[in-house]
Coordinates of C-alpha atoms (C1' of nucleotides) in Angstrom, one line a residue:
Chain A
M1 CA -51.7 40.3 23.9
A2 CA -54.5 41.8 26.8
D3 CA -51.4 41.2 29.2
E4 CA -48.8 42.6 27.1
T5 CA -51.1 45.3 26.3
I6 CA -51.1 46.4 30.1
W7 CA -47.9 45.9 31.6
T8 CA -46.2 47.2 28.3
A9 CA -48.3 50.4 29.2
A10 CA -47.4 49.8 33.4
A11 CA -43.6 49.9 32.2
A12 CA -43.7 52.9 29.4
T13 CA -45.6 55.3 31.9
G14 CA -43.1 54.0 34.9
D15 CA -44.2 51.6 37.6
P16 CA -44.9 53.4 40.7
E17 CA -43.8 50.0 41.7
Q18 CA -39.5 50.0 41.1
A19 CA -39.1 49.3 37.5
C20 CA -37.3 50.7 35.3
P21 CA -38.2 50.5 31.5
V22 CA -35.1 51.2 30.3
S23 CA -33.5 48.1 32.6
P24 CA -34.7 45.5 29.8
V25 CA -33.8 46.7 27.3
V26 CA -30.4 47.1 28.4
D27 CA -30.4 43.4 29.2
L28 CA -31.2 42.9 25.8
V29 CA -29.1 44.9 23.9
F30 CA -26.3 46.5 25.7
S31 CA -23.3 44.1 26.4
R32 CA -19.5 44.2 25.7
W33 CA -19.7 42.6 22.8
T34 CA -23.7 42.7 21.6
T35 CA -24.2 46.5 20.9
P36 CA -20.4 45.7 18.1
I37 CA -22.2 42.6 16.6
L38 CA -25.1 44.1 16.2
W39 CA -23.8 47.4 14.2
T40 CA -21.2 45.1 12.5
L41 CA -24.4 43.7 10.7
H42 CA -26.0 46.7 10.8
T43 CA -23.7 48.6 8.5
H44 CA -22.1 46.2 6.5
G45 CA -25.4 43.6 6.1
R46 CA -25.4 40.2 6.3
Q47 CA -21.8 38.0 6.6
R48 CA -20.3 35.1 7.4
F49 CA -17.9 34.0 11.1
V50 CA -14.9 34.6 9.8
E51 CA -16.0 37.9 8.5
L52 CA -17.7 39.2 11.6
H53 CA -14.6 38.0 12.9
R54 CA -12.1 40.3 11.5
R55 CA -13.8 43.0 11.7
I56 CA -14.8 42.9 15.5
A57 CA -10.7 43.5 15.8
V58 CA -10.3 41.3 19.7
I59 CA -13.0 38.9 19.8
T60 CA -12.3 35.9 20.7
P61 CA -14.4 33.0 18.5
K62 CA -15.5 31.1 21.2
V63 CA -17.4 34.8 22.7
L64 CA -18.2 36.0 19.4
T65 CA -20.2 32.3 19.0
Q66 CA -21.6 33.0 22.7
R67 CA -22.5 36.1 21.9
L68 CA -23.8 35.0 18.0
R69 CA -25.9 32.3 19.4
Q70 CA -27.7 34.8 22.5
L71 CA -29.1 37.1 19.8
E72 CA -30.2 34.3 17.7
R73 CA -32.6 32.9 20.3
D74 CA -33.0 36.8 21.4
G75 CA -34.5 36.7 17.6
L76 CA -32.2 39.4 16.8
I77 CA -30.6 37.7 14.2
V78 CA -30.7 35.1 12.4
R79 CA -27.9 32.0 11.0
T80 CA -28.5 30.6 8.2
H81 CA -26.3 26.8 7.7
Y82 CA -25.7 25.6 4.3
R83 CA -23.9 22.1 4.9
E84 CA -20.9 22.5 2.3
V85 CA -17.9 21.4 2.4
P86 CA -16.2 24.1 4.0
P87 CA -19.3 24.7 6.0
R88 CA -20.6 27.8 5.7
V89 CA -22.6 30.0 7.4
E90 CA -24.3 33.4 7.3
Y91 CA -25.8 35.9 9.6
E92 CA -27.9 39.1 9.4
M93 CA -30.2 41.0 11.9
S94 CA -33.8 39.9 11.4
D95 CA -36.8 42.1 10.9
L96 CA -36.6 42.3 15.0
G97 CA -33.2 43.0 15.6
R98 CA -33.6 45.9 12.2
S99 CA -36.2 47.5 14.2
L100 CA -33.5 48.6 16.8
A101 CA -31.2 50.9 13.8
P102 CA -33.3 54.0 14.9
L103 CA -32.3 53.5 18.5
F104 CA -28.9 53.1 17.4
A105 CA -28.6 56.2 15.6
H106 CA -29.8 57.7 18.3
L107 CA -27.4 56.4 21.2
A108 CA -24.8 57.3 18.6
E109 CA -26.2 60.7 17.9
W110 CA -26.2 61.8 21.7
G111 CA -22.4 60.2 22.2
A112 CA -21.5 62.5 18.7
A113 CA -22.8 65.4 20.6
N114 CA -22.4 64.8 24.4
L115 CA -19.4 62.8 25.3
G116 CA -16.3 65.5 24.8
R117 CA -18.6 66.8 28.1
V118 CA -17.9 63.5 29.7
E119 CA -14.7 64.1 29.6
Q120 CA -14.2 66.8 30.2
A121 CA -16.5 66.0 33.4
R122 CA -14.6 63.7 34.6
H123 CA -11.6 65.9 33.5
D124 CA -12.0 68.6 35.7
H125 CA -13.4 65.8 38.6
D126 CA -10.5 64.0 38.7
A127 CA -8.2 67.3 38.8
A128 CA -11.0 68.9 41.7
P129 CA -8.8 69.3 45.2
A130 CA -9.5 66.1 46.8
R131 CA -11.7 67.1 50.2
Chain B
M1 CA -12.9 71.5 19.3
A2 CA -11.9 71.3 16.2
D3 CA -10.5 67.7 16.9
E4 CA -14.0 66.3 18.8
T5 CA -15.8 67.6 16.1
I6 CA -14.0 65.0 13.9
W7 CA -14.0 62.3 15.9
T8 CA -17.3 62.9 16.7
A9 CA -18.3 62.9 13.0
A10 CA -16.1 60.0 12.6
A11 CA -18.2 58.1 14.9
A12 CA -21.4 59.0 14.7
T13 CA -20.9 58.2 10.3
G14 CA -19.2 54.5 11.5
D15 CA -15.7 54.5 11.1
P16 CA -14.5 52.3 8.9
E17 CA -11.7 50.7 11.2
Q18 CA -13.8 48.5 13.8
A19 CA -15.5 51.5 15.8
C20 CA -19.1 51.0 16.8
P21 CA -20.3 54.9 18.0
V22 CA -22.6 53.3 20.6
S23 CA -20.5 51.3 22.4
P24 CA -19.1 54.5 24.3
V25 CA -22.8 55.4 24.7
V26 CA -22.5 51.7 26.6
D27 CA -20.7 51.5 28.9
L28 CA -21.3 55.1 29.8
V29 CA -25.0 55.4 31.0
F30 CA -25.8 51.0 30.8
S31 CA -24.6 49.1 33.5
R32 CA -26.8 47.0 35.9
W33 CA -27.5 50.0 37.8
T34 CA -26.9 53.2 36.9
T35 CA -30.1 53.2 34.5
P36 CA -32.5 52.1 37.2
I37 CA -30.9 54.8 39.2
L38 CA -31.0 57.4 36.1
W39 CA -34.6 56.8 35.8
T40 CA -35.4 57.4 39.7
L41 CA -34.0 60.9 39.6
H42 CA -35.3 61.2 36.6
T43 CA -38.7 60.4 37.6
H44 CA -38.6 62.0 41.3
G45 CA -36.3 64.3 41.0
R46 CA -34.2 65.3 43.3
Q47 CA -33.8 63.4 46.0
R48 CA -31.9 62.0 48.8
F49 CA -29.4 58.6 49.3
V50 CA -32.5 57.2 51.7
E51 CA -35.2 57.9 49.0
L52 CA -33.0 56.2 46.3
H53 CA -31.8 53.4 48.0
R54 CA -35.4 52.5 49.1
R55 CA -36.6 53.2 45.7
I56 CA -34.0 51.4 43.8
A57 CA -35.5 48.1 46.3
V58 CA -33.0 45.7 46.8
I59 CA -29.3 47.7 45.6
T60 CA -27.0 47.4 48.9
P61 CA -25.3 50.9 50.6
K62 CA -22.0 50.1 49.2
V63 CA -23.0 49.5 45.6
L64 CA -25.4 52.4 45.7
T65 CA -22.2 54.7 46.7
Q66 CA -20.4 53.2 43.8
R67 CA -22.8 54.4 41.4
L68 CA -23.5 56.9 42.5
R69 CA -19.9 58.2 42.5
Q70 CA -19.6 57.2 39.1
L71 CA -22.5 58.5 37.5
E72 CA -21.2 62.0 39.2
R73 CA -18.0 61.8 38.2
D74 CA -19.2 61.8 34.4
G75 CA -20.7 64.6 35.2
L76 CA -24.4 63.4 34.1
I77 CA -25.5 63.8 37.7
V78 CA -25.3 66.1 41.3
R79 CA -24.2 65.9 44.3
T80 CA -24.8 68.1 47.5
H81 CA -23.8 67.6 50.9
Y82 CA -25.5 69.8 53.5
R83 CA -23.3 69.5 56.5
E84 CA -25.6 69.6 59.4
V85 CA -26.6 67.4 61.7
P86 CA -27.5 64.3 60.5
P87 CA -26.1 65.4 57.6
R88 CA -27.9 65.5 54.6
V89 CA -27.5 64.8 50.7
E90 CA -29.8 65.5 47.6
Y91 CA -28.6 64.2 44.0
E92 CA -30.2 65.1 41.4
M93 CA -29.5 65.0 37.4
S94 CA -27.3 67.6 35.6
D95 CA -28.0 68.9 32.3
L96 CA -25.8 66.7 30.6
G97 CA -28.0 63.8 32.5
R98 CA -31.4 65.9 31.7
S99 CA -30.6 65.3 27.9
L100 CA -30.8 61.9 28.2
A101 CA -34.1 62.2 29.1
P102 CA -35.6 60.9 24.8
L103 CA -33.1 58.5 24.8
F104 CA -34.5 56.9 27.6
A105 CA -37.5 57.8 25.9
H106 CA -36.8 55.9 23.2
L107 CA -35.3 53.3 24.6
A108 CA -38.6 52.7 26.7
E109 CA -40.9 52.6 23.7
W110 CA -38.9 49.9 21.6
G111 CA -38.7 48.0 24.9
A112 CA -42.9 48.4 25.0
A113 CA -43.3 47.8 21.4
N114 CA -40.7 44.7 21.0
L115 CA -40.0 43.0 23.9
G116 CA -43.3 40.9 23.8
R117 CA -41.6 39.6 20.8
V118 CA -38.1 38.5 21.9
E119 CA -40.0 36.8 24.6
Q120 CA -41.8 35.1 21.9
A121 CA -38.5 34.4 20.2
R122 CA -36.8 32.6 23.2
H123 CA -39.7 30.7 23.9
D124 CA -40.2 29.1 20.1
H125 CA -35.9 28.9 20.1
D126 CA -36.2 26.6 23.0
A127 CA -39.0 24.8 22.4
A128 CA -37.4 24.0 18.7
P129 CA -36.3 20.4 18.3
A130 CA -32.9 20.3 19.3
R131 CA -30.9 18.8 16.3
Chain C
dC1 C1' -28.4 59.8 57.9
dA2 C1' -24.8 58.9 54.6
dG3 C1' -22.2 56.0 54.2
dT4 C1' -17.4 53.1 54.9
dA5 C1' -14.9 48.0 54.9
dT6 C1' -14.2 43.8 54.9
dC7 C1' -15.0 38.8 52.3
dC8 C1' -16.6 36.1 48.8
dG9 C1' -19.1 34.3 44.9
dG10 C1' -20.4 34.1 40.3
dC11 C1' -20.2 35.1 35.5
dC12 C1' -18.3 37.2 31.5
dG13 C1' -14.5 37.9 29.0
dG14 C1' -9.3 36.5 27.5
dA15 C1' -6.0 32.6 26.2
dT16 C1' -4.6 28.3 24.1
dA17 C1' -5.3 24.0 21.4
dC18 C1' -8.6 21.3 19.3
dT19 C1' -11.9 19.7 15.7
dG20 C1' -16.3 17.9 12.2
Chain D
dC1 C1' -14.4 27.1 7.5
dA2 C1' -17.2 27.7 12.0
dG3 C1' -16.9 26.8 15.6
dT4 C1' -16.1 23.7 21.0
dA5 C1' -13.3 22.3 25.0
dT6 C1' -10.8 23.7 29.1
dC7 C1' -8.5 26.7 32.1
dC8 C1' -8.4 31.1 34.3
dG9 C1' -7.9 36.2 35.6
dG10 C1' -10.7 40.3 37.0
dC11 C1' -14.7 42.6 38.1
dC12 C1' -19.2 43.4 39.5
dG13 C1' -22.0 42.8 42.8
dG14 C1' -24.0 41.1 47.2
dA15 C1' -24.0 39.7 52.6
dT16 C1' -22.8 40.8 56.3
dA17 C1' -20.7 44.6 59.7
dC18 C1' -19.3 49.1 61.0
dT19 C1' -18.4 54.7 61.8
dG20 C1' -18.3 59.9 61.8

DNA sequence: CAGTATCCGGCCGGATACTG
DNA sequence: CAGTATCCGGCCGGATACTG
């Protein structure tokens, strides 16, 4: 507990020795597919493998399984396996996963407000005379 | 403008047709190195290539250059080239880049509060009897 | 100083086919 | 239904060496 408090404080205040406290969070939640998965679980609630598969469009079952396993191991989602025939498996956010909600809202908000500016910057950059 | 308002609104409210409004932001800012770069620029202010290189520890000049160019194109940082001998180049956050500050604070905060729980979850998961 | 040029390995994700 | 098994290509990042 004490140890944890120390390192989290160091991370939050910006450790002099390198260390970007945002990186670990990025590594944890922000890969190609984890964000869409968490978002779908967040907005549509508890659901089965096939439902997730359909909602996340083009993802393949292999990759979906891999990401779900990772998120489960990280404690962000909960997997419940009902031994029926045919099998039924349901996924839902854990309390820890749900704690990300304000963060996701904040991210979506920033995107809504600023992604247009990024587009504009790219356009201007590409249109500028090559030097 | 009107068009932009519409799509950003759609993204923010969670478009029924797939679409995770967080993904574009993730693609933009959260790669292996962009976060540490932005964090360094944010905490240490305007600085030269070598300073960045030293502060971000193990990154190679090639990769640092690549990420800096991308961030510049996206309008998040500003590169100023002084034609002196030896050459001097300085990087700093743009206004757009600075608008990410509250988000980064929020991310760091979540990490400080919850990364310990993630560690614990992983530990519990790996210690659990393999079934 | 502030990069560029080359080569190279690993990992992630996609395609396809198959199963308890 | 809820996955697993194989194969495979691309891209990102690292190592190393060189330059205006």
